Coordinates of C-alpha atoms in Angstrom, one line a residue:
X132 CA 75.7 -29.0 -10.8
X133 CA 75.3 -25.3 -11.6
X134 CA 76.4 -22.4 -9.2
X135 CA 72.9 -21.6 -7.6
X136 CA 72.6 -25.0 -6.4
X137 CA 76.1 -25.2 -4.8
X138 CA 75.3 -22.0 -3.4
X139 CA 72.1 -22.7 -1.8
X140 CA 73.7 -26.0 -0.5
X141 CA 76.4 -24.3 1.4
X142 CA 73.7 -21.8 2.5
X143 CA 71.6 -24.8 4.2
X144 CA 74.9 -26.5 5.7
X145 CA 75.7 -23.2 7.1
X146 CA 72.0 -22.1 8.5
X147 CA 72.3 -25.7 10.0
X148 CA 75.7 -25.4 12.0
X149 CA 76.7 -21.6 11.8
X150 CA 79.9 -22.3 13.4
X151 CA 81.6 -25.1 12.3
X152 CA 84.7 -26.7 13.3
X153 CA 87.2 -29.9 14.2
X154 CA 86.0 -32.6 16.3
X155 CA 89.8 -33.3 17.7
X156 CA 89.8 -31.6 20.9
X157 CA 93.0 -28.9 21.1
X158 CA 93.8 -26.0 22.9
X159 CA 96.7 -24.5 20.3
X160 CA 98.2 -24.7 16.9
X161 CA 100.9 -27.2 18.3
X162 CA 97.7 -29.4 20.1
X163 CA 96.1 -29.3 16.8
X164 CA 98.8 -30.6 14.8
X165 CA 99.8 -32.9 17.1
X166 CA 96.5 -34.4 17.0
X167 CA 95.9 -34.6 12.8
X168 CA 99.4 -35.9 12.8
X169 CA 97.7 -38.5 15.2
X170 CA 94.5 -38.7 13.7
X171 CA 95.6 -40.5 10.0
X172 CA 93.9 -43.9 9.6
X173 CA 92.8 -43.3 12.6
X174 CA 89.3 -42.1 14.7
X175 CA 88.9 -38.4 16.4
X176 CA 87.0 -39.9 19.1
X177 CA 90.2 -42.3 19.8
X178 CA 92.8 -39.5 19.1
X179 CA 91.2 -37.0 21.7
X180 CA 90.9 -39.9 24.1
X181 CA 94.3 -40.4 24.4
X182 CA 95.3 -36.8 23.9
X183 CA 93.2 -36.0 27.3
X184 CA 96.1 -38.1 29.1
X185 CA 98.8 -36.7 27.4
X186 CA 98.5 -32.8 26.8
X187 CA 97.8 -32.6 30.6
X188 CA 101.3 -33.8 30.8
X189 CA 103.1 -32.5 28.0
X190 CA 101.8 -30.2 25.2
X191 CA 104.4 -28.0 24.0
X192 CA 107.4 -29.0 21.6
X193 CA 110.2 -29.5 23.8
X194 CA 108.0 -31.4 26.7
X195 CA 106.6 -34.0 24.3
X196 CA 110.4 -34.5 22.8
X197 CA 111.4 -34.8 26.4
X198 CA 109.5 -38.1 26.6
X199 CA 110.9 -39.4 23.7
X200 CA 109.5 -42.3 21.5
X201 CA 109.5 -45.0 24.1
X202 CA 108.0 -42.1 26.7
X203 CA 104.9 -41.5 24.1
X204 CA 104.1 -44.5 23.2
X205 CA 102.3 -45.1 26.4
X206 CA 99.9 -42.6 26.0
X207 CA 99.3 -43.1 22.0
X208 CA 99.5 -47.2 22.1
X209 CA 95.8 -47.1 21.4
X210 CA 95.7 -45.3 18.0
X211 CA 96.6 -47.3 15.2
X212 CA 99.9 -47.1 13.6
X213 CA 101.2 -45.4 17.4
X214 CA 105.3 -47.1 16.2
X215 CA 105.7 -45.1 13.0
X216 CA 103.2 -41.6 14.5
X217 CA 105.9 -41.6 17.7
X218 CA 108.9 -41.0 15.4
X219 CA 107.1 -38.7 13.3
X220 CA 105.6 -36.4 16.5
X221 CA 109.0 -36.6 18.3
X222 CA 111.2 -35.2 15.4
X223 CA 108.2 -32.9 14.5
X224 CA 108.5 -31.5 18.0
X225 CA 112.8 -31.8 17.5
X226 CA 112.5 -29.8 14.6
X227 CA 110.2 -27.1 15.9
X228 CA 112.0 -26.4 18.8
X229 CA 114.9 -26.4 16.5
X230 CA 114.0 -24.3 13.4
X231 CA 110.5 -22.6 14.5
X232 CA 111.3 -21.4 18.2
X233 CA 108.6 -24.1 19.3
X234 CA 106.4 -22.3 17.4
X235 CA 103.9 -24.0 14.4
X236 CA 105.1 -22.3 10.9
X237 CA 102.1 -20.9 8.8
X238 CA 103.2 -21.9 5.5
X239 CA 102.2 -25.1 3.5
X240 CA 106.1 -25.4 2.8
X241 CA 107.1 -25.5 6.5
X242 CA 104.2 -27.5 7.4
X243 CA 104.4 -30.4 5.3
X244 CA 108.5 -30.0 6.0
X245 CA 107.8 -31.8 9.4
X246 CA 107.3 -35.6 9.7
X247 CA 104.0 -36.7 9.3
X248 CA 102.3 -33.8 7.9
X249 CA 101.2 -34.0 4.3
X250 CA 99.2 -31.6 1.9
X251 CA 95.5 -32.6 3.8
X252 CA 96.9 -32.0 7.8
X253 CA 98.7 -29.0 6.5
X254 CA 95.5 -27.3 5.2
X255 CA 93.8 -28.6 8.5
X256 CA 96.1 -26.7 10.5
X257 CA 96.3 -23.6 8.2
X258 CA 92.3 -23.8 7.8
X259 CA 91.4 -24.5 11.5
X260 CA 94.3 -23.0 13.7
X261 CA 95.1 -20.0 11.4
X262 CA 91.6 -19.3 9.6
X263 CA 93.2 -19.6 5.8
X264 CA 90.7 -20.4 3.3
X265 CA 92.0 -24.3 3.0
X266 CA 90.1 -27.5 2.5
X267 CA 91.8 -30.6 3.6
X268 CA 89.8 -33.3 0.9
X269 CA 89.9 -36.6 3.6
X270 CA 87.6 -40.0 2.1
X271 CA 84.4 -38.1 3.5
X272 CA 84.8 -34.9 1.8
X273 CA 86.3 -37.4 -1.0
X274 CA 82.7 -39.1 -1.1
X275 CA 80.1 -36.1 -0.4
X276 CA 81.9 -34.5 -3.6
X277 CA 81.6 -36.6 -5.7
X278 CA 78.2 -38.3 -4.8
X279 CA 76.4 -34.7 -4.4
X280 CA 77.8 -33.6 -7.6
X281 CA 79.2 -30.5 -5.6
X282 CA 83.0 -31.2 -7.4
X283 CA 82.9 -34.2 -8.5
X284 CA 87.0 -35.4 -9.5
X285 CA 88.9 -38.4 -10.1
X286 CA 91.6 -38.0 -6.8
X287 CA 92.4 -36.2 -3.9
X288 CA 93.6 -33.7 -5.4
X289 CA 91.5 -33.0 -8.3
X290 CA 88.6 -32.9 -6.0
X291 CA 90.6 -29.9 -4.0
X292 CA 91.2 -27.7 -6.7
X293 CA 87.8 -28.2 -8.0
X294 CA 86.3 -27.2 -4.6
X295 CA 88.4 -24.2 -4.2
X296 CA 87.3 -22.9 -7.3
X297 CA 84.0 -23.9 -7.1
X298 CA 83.0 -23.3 -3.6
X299 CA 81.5 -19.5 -2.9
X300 CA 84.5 -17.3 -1.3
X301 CA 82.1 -16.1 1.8
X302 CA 81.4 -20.2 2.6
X303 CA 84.9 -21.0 1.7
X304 CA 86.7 -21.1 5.0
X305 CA 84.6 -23.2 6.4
X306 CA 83.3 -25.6 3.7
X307 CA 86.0 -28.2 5.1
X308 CA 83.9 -28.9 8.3
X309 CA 80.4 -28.8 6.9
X310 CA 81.6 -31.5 4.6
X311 CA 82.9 -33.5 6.7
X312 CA 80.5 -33.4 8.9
X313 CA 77.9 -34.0 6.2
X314 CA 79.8 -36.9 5.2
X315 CA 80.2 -38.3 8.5
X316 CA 77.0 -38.6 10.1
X317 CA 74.7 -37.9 6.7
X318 CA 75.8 -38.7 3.3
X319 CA 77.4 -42.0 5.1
X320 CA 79.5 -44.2 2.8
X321 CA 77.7 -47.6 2.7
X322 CA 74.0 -46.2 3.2
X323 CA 73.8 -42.1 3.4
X324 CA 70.8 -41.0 5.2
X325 CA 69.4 -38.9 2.4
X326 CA 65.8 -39.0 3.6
X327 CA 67.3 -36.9 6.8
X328 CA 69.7 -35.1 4.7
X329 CA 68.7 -30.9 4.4
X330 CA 70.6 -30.6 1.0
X331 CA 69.2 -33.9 -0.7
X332 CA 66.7 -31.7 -3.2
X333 CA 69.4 -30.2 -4.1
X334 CA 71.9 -33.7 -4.5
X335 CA 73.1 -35.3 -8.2
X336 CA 72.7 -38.4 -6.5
X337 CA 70.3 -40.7 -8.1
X338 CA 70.0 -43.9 -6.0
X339 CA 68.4 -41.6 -2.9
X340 CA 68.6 -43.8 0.1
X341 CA 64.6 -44.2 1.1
X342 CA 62.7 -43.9 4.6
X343 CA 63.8 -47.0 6.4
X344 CA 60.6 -49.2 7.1
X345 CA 59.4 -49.1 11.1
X346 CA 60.5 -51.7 12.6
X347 CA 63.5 -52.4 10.7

């Protein structure tokens, strides 16, 4: 895929959903982390479901180490793997009211520092809390990558540094969300929707999904 066409991708995605951003409901930077902390393996929709009877209760550092492991569980028992995310949010929330003066450091290196957070929730929370230029590369921005042709790489990883240097500067801080999004409800894993999807024209991908048939 050649510059002008990743350009004039990003242009439709943007033209389509100017302002983009997370679907995990949050009212801070410690909210937000709690919540991708909360959200691997796991859904949005059942993260925020269970987050709307817990922050209302306790959403800053030292009130959510207050409860303690067997005091969260309660309220997270519903997301999947809740045993091992408790330990990690209650020494996440120990060590920022320890180190950080309950406050959520903005560097990758004090970020991924805490329990739970690795490379992709760090550059959530630095992308979406603190507006730097990140892209967290999750299985959907994985897939719409690769399939569109967009930056197409082997891991994780790969795919990240390809997008970073690929991805026009002006679209870059928010390319995260429009691909996930995209990815998500569009360019869907098993079937993507590419006879609904605005950037298909434009797409590497050969085996375009066709019109389903009425009636099926």
């Amino acid at each position: 895929m050649n510059a002008e066409k990743r350009r004039e991708i990003f242009t439709r995605l943007r033209a389509a959903l100017p302002h983009p951003t997370t679907e995990l409901e949050y009212t801070s930077p410690f909210e937000l982390l709690i919540s991708v902390i909360l959200s691997a393996q796991a859904t949005d929709v059942s993260v925020n479901k269970a987050m709307r009877k817990l922050y209302p209760v306790a959403n800053t550092p030292a009130q959510i180490y207050a409860l303690g492991i067997d005091g969260l569980i309660p309220y997270i028992q519903t997301i999947g793997l809740y045993r091992t995310k408790a330990k990690n949010v209650i020494e996440t929330c120990r060590m920022l009211v320890s180190l950080h003066d309950s406050q959520v450091p903005r560097t990758r290196e004090q970020l991924e520092a805490l329990p739970g957070v690795g490379r992709k929730t760090a550059n959530v929370v630095l992308n979406t809390a603190f507006g730097v230029p990140t892209i967290a590369v999750d299985t959907h921005i994985f897939r719409v990558s690769n399939r569109t042709g967009i930056a197409p790489g082997k891991d994780v990883d790969a795919v990240e540094q390809k997008l970073m240097k690929l991805v026009p500067a002006e679209f870059l801080l928010d390319a995260h969300h429009w691909l996930i999004l995209h990815g998500r409800y569009t360019c869907i894993a098993r079937k993507p929707l590419c006879w609904n999807c605005s950037i298909a024209d434009l797409c590497d991908f050969k085996a375009k999904t066709p019109l389903p048939e009425k009636g099926i």
